[in-house]
Short mmCIF file of C-alpha atoms and ligand atoms in Angstrom, two decimals:
data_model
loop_
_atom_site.label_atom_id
_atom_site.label_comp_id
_atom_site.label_asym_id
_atom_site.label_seq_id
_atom_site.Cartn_x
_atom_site.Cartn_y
_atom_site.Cartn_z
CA UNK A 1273 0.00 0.00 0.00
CA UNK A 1274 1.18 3.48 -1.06
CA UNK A 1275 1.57 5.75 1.81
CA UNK A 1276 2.37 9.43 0.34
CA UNK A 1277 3.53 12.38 2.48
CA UNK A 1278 2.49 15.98 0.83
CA UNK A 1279 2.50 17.88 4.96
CA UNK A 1280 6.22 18.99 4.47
CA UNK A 1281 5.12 22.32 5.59
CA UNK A 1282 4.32 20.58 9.15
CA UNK A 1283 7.82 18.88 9.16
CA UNK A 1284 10.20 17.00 6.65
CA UNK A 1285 11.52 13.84 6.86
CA UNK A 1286 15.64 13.93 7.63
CA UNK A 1287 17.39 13.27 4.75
CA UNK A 1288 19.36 10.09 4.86
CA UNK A 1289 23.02 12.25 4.43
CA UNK A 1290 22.08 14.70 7.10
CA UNK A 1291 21.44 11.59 9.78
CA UNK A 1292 25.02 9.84 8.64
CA UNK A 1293 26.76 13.45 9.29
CA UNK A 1294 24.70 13.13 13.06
CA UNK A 1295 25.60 9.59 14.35
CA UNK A 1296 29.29 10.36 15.71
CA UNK A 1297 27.95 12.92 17.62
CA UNK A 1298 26.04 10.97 20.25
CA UNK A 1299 28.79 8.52 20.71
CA UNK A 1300 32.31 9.10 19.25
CA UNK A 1301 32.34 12.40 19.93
CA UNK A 1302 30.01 13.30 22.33
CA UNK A 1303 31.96 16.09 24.34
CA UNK A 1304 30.32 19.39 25.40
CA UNK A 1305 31.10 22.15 22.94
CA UNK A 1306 31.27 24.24 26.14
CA UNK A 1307 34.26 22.07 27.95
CA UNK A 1308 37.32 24.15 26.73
CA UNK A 1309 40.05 21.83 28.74
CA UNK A 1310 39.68 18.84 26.44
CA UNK A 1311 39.89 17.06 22.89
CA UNK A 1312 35.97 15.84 23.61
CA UNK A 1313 35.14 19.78 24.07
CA UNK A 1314 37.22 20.54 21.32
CA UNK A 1315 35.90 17.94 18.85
CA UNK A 1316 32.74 19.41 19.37
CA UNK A 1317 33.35 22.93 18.89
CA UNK A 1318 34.82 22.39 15.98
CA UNK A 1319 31.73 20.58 15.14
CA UNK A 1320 29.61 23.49 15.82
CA UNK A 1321 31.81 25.97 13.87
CA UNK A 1322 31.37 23.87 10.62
CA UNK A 1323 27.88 23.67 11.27
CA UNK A 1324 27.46 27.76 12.02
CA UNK A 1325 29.53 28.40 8.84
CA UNK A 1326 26.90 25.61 6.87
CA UNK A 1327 24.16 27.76 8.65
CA UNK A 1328 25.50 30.86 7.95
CA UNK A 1329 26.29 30.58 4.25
CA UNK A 1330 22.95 29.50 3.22
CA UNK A 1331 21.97 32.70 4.23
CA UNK A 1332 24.64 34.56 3.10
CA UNK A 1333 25.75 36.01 6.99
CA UNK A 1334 28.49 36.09 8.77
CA UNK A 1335 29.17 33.38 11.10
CA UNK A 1336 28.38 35.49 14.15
CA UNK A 1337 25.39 36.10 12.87
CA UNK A 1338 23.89 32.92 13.68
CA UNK A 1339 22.42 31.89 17.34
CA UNK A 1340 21.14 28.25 17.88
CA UNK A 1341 17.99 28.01 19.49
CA UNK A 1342 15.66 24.68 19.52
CA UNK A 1343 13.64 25.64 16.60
CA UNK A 1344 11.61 28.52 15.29
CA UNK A 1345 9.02 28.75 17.72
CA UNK A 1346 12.37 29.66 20.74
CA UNK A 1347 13.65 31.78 17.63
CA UNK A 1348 10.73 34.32 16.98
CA UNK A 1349 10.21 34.55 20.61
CA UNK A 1350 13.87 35.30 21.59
CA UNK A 1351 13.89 37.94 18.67
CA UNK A 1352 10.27 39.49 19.50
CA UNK A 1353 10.42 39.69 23.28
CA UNK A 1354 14.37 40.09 23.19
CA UNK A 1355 13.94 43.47 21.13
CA UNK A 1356 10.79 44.62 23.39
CA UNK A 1357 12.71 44.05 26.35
CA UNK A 1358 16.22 45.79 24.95
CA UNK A 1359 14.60 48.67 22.63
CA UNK A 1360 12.19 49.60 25.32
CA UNK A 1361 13.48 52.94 25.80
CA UNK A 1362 12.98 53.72 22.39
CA UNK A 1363 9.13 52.78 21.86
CA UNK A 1364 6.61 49.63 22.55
CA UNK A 1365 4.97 49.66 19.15
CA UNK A 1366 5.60 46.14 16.99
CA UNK A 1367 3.86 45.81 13.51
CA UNK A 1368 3.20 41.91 12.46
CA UNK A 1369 0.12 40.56 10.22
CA UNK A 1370 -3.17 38.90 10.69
CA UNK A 1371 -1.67 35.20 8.72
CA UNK A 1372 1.50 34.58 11.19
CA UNK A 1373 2.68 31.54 12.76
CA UNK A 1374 0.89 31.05 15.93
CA UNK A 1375 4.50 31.88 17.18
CA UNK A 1376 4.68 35.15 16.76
CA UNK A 1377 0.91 35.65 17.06
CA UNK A 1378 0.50 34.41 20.72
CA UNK A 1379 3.69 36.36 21.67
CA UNK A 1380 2.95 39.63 20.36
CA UNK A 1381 -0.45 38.59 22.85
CA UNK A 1382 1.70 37.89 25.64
CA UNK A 1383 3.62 41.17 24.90
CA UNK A 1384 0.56 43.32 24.77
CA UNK A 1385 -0.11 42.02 28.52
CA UNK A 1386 3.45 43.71 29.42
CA UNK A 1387 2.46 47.09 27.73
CA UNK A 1388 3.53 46.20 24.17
CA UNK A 1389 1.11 47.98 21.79
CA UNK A 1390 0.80 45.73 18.94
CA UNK A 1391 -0.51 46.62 15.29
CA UNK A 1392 -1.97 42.81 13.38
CA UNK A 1393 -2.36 44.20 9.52
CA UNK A 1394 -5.12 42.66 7.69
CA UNK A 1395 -3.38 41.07 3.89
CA UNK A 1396 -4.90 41.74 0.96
CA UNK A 1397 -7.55 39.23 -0.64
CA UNK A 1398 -4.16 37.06 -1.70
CA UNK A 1399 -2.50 36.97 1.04
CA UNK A 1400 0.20 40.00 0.14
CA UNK A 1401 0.89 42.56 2.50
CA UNK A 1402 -0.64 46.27 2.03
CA UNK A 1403 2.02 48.07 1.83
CA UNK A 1404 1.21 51.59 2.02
CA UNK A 1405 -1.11 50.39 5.28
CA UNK A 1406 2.12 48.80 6.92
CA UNK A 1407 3.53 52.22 6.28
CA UNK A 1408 0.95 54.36 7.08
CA UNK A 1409 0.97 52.30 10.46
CA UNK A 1410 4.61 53.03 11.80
CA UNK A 1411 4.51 55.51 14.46
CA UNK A 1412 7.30 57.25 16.72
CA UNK A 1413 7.25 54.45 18.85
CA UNK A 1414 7.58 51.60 16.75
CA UNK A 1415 10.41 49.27 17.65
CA UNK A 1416 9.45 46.22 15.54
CA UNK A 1417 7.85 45.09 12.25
CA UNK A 1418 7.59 41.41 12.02
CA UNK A 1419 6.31 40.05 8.40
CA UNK A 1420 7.01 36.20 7.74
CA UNK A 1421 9.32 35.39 4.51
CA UNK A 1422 6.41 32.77 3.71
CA UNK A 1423 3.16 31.77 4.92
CA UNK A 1424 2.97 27.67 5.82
CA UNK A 1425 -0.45 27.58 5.13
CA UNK A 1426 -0.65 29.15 1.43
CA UNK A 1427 2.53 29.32 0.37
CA UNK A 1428 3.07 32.68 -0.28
CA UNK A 1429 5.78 35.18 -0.23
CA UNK A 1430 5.72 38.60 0.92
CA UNK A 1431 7.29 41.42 -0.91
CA UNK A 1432 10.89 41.39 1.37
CA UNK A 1433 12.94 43.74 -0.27
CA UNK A 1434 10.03 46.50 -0.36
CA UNK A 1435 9.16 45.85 3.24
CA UNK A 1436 12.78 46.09 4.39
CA UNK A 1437 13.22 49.64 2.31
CA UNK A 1438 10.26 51.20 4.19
CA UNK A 1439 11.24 49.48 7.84
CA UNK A 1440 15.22 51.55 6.72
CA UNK A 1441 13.08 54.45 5.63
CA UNK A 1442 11.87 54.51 9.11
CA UNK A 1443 14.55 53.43 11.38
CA UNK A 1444 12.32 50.38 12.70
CA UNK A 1445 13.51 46.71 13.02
CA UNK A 1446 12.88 44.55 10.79
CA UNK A 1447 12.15 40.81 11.91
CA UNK A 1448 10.90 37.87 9.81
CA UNK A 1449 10.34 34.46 10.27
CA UNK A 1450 11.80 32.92 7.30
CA UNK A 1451 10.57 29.34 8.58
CA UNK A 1452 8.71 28.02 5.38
CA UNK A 1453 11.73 29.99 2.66
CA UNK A 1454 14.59 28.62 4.09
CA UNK A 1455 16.26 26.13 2.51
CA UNK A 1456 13.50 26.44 -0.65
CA UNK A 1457 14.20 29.96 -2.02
CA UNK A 1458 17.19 32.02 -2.41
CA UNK A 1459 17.11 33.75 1.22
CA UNK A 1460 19.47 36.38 2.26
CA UNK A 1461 18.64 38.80 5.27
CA UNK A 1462 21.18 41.17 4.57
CA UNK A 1463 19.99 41.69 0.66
CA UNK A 1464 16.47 42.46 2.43
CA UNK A 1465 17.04 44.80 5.04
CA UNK A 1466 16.05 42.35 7.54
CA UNK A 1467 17.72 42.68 10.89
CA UNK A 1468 16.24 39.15 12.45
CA UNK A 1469 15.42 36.30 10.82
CA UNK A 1470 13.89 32.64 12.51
CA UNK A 1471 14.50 29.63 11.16
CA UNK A 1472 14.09 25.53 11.90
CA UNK A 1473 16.10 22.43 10.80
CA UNK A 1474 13.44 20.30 10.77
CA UNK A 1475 11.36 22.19 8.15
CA UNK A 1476 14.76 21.71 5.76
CA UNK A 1477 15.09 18.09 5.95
CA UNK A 1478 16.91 18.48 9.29
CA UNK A 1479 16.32 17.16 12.48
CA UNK A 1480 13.70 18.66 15.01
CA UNK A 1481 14.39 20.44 17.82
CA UNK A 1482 17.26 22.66 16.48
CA UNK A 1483 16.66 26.12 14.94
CA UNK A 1484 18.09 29.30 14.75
CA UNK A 1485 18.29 33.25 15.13
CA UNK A 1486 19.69 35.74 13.03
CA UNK A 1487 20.88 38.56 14.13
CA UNK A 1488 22.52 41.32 12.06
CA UNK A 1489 26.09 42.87 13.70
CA UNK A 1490 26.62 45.41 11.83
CA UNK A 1491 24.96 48.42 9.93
CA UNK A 1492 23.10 48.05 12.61
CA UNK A 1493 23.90 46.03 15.36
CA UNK A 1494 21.43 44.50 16.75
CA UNK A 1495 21.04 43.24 20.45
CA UNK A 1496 18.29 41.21 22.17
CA UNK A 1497 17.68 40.20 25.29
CA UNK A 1498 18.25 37.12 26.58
CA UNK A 1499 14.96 34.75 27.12
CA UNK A 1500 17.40 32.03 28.97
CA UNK A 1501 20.01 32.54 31.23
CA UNK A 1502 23.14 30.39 32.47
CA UNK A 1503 26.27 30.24 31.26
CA UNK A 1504 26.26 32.59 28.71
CA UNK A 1505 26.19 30.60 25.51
CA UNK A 1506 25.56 31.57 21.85
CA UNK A 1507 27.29 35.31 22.67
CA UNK A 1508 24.71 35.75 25.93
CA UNK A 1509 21.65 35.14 24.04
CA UNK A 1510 20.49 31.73 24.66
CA UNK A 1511 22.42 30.12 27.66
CA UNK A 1512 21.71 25.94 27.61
CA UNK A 1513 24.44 23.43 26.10
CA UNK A 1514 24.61 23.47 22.52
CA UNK A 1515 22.52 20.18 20.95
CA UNK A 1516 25.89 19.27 18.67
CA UNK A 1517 24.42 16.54 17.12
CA UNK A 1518 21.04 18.46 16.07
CA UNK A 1519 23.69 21.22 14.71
CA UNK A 1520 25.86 19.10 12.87
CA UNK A 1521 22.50 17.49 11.09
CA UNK A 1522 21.44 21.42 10.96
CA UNK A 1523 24.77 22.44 9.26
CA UNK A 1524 24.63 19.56 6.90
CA UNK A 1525 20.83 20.51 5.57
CA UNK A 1526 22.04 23.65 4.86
CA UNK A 1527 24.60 22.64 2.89
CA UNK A 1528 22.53 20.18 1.09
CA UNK A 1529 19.65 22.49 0.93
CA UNK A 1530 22.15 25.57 -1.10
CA UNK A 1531 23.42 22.51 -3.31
CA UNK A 1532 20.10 21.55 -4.31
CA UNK A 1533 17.13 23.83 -3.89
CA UNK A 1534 17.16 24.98 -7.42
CA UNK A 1535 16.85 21.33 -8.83
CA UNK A 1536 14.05 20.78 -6.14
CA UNK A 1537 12.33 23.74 -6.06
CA UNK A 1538 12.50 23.18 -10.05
CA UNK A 1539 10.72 19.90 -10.38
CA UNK A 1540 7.89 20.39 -7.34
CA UNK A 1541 6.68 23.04 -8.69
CA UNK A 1542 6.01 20.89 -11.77
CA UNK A 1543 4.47 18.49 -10.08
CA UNK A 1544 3.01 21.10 -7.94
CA UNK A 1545 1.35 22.25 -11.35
CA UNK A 1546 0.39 19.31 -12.47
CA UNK A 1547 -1.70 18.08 -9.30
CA UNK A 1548 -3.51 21.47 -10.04
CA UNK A 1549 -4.34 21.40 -13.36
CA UNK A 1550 -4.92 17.90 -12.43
CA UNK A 1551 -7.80 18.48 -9.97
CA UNK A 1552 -8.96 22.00 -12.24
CA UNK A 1553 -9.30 19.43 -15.35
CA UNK A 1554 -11.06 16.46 -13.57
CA UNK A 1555 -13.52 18.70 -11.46
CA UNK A 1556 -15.70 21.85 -11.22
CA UNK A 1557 -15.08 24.54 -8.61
CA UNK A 1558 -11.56 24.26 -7.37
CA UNK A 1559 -9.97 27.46 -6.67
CA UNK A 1560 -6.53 28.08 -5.61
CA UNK A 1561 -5.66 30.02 -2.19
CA UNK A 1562 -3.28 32.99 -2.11
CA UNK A 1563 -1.41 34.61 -4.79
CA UNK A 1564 -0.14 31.91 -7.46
CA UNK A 1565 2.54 34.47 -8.52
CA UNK A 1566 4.79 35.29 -5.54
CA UNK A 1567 4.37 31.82 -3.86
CA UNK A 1568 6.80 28.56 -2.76
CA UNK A 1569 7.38 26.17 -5.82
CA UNK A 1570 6.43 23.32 -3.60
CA UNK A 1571 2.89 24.41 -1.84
CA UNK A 1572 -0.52 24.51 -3.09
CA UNK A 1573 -3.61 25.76 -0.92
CA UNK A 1574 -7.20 24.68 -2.80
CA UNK A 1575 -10.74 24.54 -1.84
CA UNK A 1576 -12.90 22.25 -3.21
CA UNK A 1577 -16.43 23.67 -3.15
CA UNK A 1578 -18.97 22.01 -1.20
CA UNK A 1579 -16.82 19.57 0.15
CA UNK A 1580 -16.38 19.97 4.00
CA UNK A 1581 -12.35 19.32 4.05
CA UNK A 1582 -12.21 17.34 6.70
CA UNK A 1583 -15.01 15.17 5.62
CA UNK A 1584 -12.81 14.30 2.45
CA UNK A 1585 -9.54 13.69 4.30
CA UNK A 1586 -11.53 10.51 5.97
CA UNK A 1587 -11.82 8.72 2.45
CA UNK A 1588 -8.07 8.34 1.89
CA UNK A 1589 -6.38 9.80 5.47
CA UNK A 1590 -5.13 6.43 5.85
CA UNK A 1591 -3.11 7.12 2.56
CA UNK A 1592 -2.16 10.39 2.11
CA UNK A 1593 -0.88 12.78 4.67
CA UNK A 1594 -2.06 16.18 4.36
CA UNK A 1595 -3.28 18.94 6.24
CA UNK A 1596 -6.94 20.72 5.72
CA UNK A 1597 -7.83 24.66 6.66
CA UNK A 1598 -9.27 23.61 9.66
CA UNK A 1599 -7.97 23.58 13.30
CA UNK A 1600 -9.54 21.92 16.29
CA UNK A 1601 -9.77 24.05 18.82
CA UNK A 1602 -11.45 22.00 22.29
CA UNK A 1603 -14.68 22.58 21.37
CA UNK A 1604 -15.20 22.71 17.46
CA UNK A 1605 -13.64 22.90 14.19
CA UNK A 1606 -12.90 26.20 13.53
CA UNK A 1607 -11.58 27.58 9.78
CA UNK A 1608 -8.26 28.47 9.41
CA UNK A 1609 -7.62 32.00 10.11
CA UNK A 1610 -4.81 32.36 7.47
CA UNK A 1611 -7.51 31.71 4.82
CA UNK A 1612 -10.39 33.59 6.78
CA UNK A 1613 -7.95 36.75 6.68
CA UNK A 1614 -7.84 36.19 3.10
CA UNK A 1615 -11.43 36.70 3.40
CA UNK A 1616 -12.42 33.38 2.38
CA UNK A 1617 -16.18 32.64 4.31
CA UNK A 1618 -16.39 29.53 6.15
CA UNK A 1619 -17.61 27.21 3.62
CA UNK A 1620 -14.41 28.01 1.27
CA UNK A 1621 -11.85 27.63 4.04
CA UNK A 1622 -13.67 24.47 5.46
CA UNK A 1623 -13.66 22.80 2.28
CA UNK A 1624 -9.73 23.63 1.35
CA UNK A 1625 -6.65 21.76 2.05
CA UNK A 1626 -3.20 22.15 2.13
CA UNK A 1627 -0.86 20.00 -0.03
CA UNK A 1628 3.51 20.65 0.72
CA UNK A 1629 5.67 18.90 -1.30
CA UNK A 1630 9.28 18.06 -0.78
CA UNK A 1631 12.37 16.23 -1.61
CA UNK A 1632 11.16 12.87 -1.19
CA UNK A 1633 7.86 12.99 -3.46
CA UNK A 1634 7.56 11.77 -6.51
CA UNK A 1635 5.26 11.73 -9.84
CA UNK A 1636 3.85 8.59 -8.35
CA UNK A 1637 2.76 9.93 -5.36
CA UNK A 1638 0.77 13.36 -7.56
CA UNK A 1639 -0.99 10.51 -10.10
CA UNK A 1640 -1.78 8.50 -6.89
CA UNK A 1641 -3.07 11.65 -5.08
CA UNK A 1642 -4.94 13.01 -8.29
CA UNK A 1643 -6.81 9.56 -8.26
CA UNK A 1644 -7.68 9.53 -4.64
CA UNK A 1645 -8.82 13.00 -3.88
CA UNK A 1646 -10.97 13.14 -7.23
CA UNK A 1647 -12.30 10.13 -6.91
CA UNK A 1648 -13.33 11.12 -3.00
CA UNK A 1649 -15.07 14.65 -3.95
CA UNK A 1650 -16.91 13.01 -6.54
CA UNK A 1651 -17.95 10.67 -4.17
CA UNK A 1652 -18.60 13.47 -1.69
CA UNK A 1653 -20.63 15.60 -3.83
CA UNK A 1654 -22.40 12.95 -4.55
CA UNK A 1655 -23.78 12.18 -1.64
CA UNK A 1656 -24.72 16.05 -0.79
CA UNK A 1657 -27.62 17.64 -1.12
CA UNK A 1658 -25.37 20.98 -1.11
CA UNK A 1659 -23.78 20.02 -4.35
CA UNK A 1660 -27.40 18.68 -6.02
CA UNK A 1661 -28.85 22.10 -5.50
CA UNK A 1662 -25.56 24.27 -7.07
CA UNK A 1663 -26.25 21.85 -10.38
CA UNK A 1664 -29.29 22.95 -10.14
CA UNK A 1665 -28.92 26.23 -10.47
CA UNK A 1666 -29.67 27.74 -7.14
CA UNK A 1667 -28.00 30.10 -5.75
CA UNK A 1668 -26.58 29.12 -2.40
CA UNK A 1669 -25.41 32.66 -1.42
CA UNK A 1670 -28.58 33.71 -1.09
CA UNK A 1671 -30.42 30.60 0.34
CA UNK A 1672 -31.23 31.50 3.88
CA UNK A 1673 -30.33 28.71 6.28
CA UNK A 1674 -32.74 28.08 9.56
CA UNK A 1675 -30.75 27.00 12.51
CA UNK A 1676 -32.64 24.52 14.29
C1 PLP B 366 7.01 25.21 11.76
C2 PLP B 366 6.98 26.68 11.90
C3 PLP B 366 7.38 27.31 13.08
C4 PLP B 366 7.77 26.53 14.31
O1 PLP B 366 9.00 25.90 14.16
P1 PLP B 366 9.52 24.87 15.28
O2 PLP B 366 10.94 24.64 14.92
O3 PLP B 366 8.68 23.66 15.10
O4 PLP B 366 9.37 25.51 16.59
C5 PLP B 366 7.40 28.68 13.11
N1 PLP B 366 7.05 29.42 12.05
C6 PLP B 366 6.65 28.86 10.89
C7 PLP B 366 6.27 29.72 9.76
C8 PLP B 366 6.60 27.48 10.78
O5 PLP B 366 6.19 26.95 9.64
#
């Protein structure tokens, strides 16, 4: 039985060659990269300098640039609280949008319980920033913008280069989680204007639990304050012995990742392509979330009218992983809220899912997919009474439901 993976947004497998560069880490050479008085220490230091200069040149930075953290979710709140908590003599504004990770959503909440005053921009109907309103929204007092490289749910990719002129225009920070672009796209901080960037291994074909921070050091230098304490590590911003055998497995992905992402990014966004025109050819009222121009080769975010996502994913979840735009919350399902900013109702956001590609799939898995999913919305629709009255003819915007 074929099992296909398409939820590499949600995590990627590691790659064979990143696990063989690991294994001598947890056993061979297992010193602390912290114990200066030995060969163990010193075997892994050296380690972890390969590994930062790996990191480091994927996104074209300097080596002191880069601060390991356990994965994106400890990198965007280092760099969001650490710059509140160091820049707060200069203002308590921070700037971030409606579609962010949940990790820098719930801590720009937790901020605004300190006194942070935070500003969530709506994005336009495709999920692309409004730029004039993120300019029109920096005040005196803003310290931060934060605007993701690429949104994991859709796929797209923010205009980087024109947010970073107007954060320089205004003296602000700029701080992005490039999560979901590393490793995929051509990503370079410094080419951007951005002063902070998060990032995750495990997203790259890398192991979990390792991540990092950027952090520019010059023109400007930027400082954050610690969220950990105790010893000092990673220049004083994030005490805790280094995780050598995550960063060795981290520095390796990089490497792999600059080697390679053109070739990948080349041929999943072919077969990214051809599931869609797949699905557009073999059934009525598919649309495609988010802008289809400025978006990652290997994502694709479509809603298949009248069929309740979820609902679908049950006729071939046992075959094909994949994630649908809903979340369960405790006590329902609610609709994404990536695709409900896009200002997709309900119904639409209910009905779409989420397919992320990656290194490992193959034009077997998108004919196998193709096959499955069409063959469960027809099955779907046909069992709906929804989908009996849109062929029809009758409108279903304006049918007025009773709640009983
Ligand atoms: C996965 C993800 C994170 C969280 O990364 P972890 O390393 O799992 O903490 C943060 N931001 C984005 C955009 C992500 O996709």
């Amino acid at each position: 039985m074929r099992k296909v993976y398409l939820d590499n947004n949600a995590t990627t497998p590691c790659d064979p060659r990143v696990i063989d560069a690991m294994l001598p880490y947890f056993f061979e050479h297992f010193g602390n990269a912290a114990s200066r008085s030995h060969p163990f220490g010193w075997e892994a230091e050296d380690a972890v300098d390969k590994a930062r200069a790996q990191v480091a040149d994927l996104i074209g930075a300097d080596e002191k640039e880069i601060i390991f953290t356990s994965g994106a979710t400890e990198s965007d709140n280092l760099a969001i609280k650490g710059v509140f908590e160091m820049y707060s003599r200069k203002g308590n504004h921070i700037i971030t949008l409606k579609t962010e990770h949940k990790a820098v959503l719930d801590t720009c909440k937790v901020l605004e319980k300190k006194g942070a005053q935070v500003t969530y921009l709506d994005v336009k109907e495709d999920g692309l920033i409004d730029l004039v309103a993120l300019e029109n929204a920096i005040q005196k007092n803003t310290i931060l913008v934060s605007v993701m490289w690429a949104n994991n749910e859709t796929g797209v990719i923010q205009p980087m280069k024109e947010i970073g002129e107007i954060c320089a225009k205004h003296g602000v920070l700029f701080m992005s989680d490039g999560t979901q672009a590393v490793g995929k796209i051509p990503v370079n901080p410094r080419e951007y204007g951005i002063h902070l960037m998060a990032f995750t291994a495990h997203k790259m074909y890398g192991p979990k639990g390792v991540g990092a921070l950027y952090v520019s050091r010059k023109e400007p230098r930027v400082k954050v304050t610690a969220q950990m304490d105790g010893g000092g590590h990673e220049r004083g911003m994030r005490s805790g012995t280094l995780n050598v055998p995550g960063i060795v497995g981290f520095g390796k992905a990089a490497a792999l990742a600059k080697a390679e992402m053109q070739e990948d990014a080349l041929r999943l966004s072919k077969l990214r392509d051809k599931l869609e025109a797949g699905f557009k050819n073999a059934l009525e009222e598919v649309y495609v979330n988010g802008n289809t121009e400025h978006r990652m080769p290997h994502v694709t975010n479509i809603s298949f009218k009248h069929v309740e996502g979820e609902g679908l994913m049950m006729t071939f979840n046992q075959d094909i992983a994949l994630s649908s735009g809903s979340a369960c919350t405790s006590a329902s399902l609610e609709p994404s809220y990536v695709l409900v900013a896009l200002g997709l109702g309900d119904d639409l956001a209910h009905s779409s899912l989420r397919f992320s590609l990656g290194r490992f799939t193959s034009e077997e898995d998108i004919d196998f997919t193709l096959q499955s999913i069409i063959k469960g919305v027809n099955h779907m629709r046909d069992l709906s009474p929804i989908w009996e009255m849109y062929k029809e003819g009758v409108d279903l915007d304006s049918v007025v439901w009773s709640a009983h």
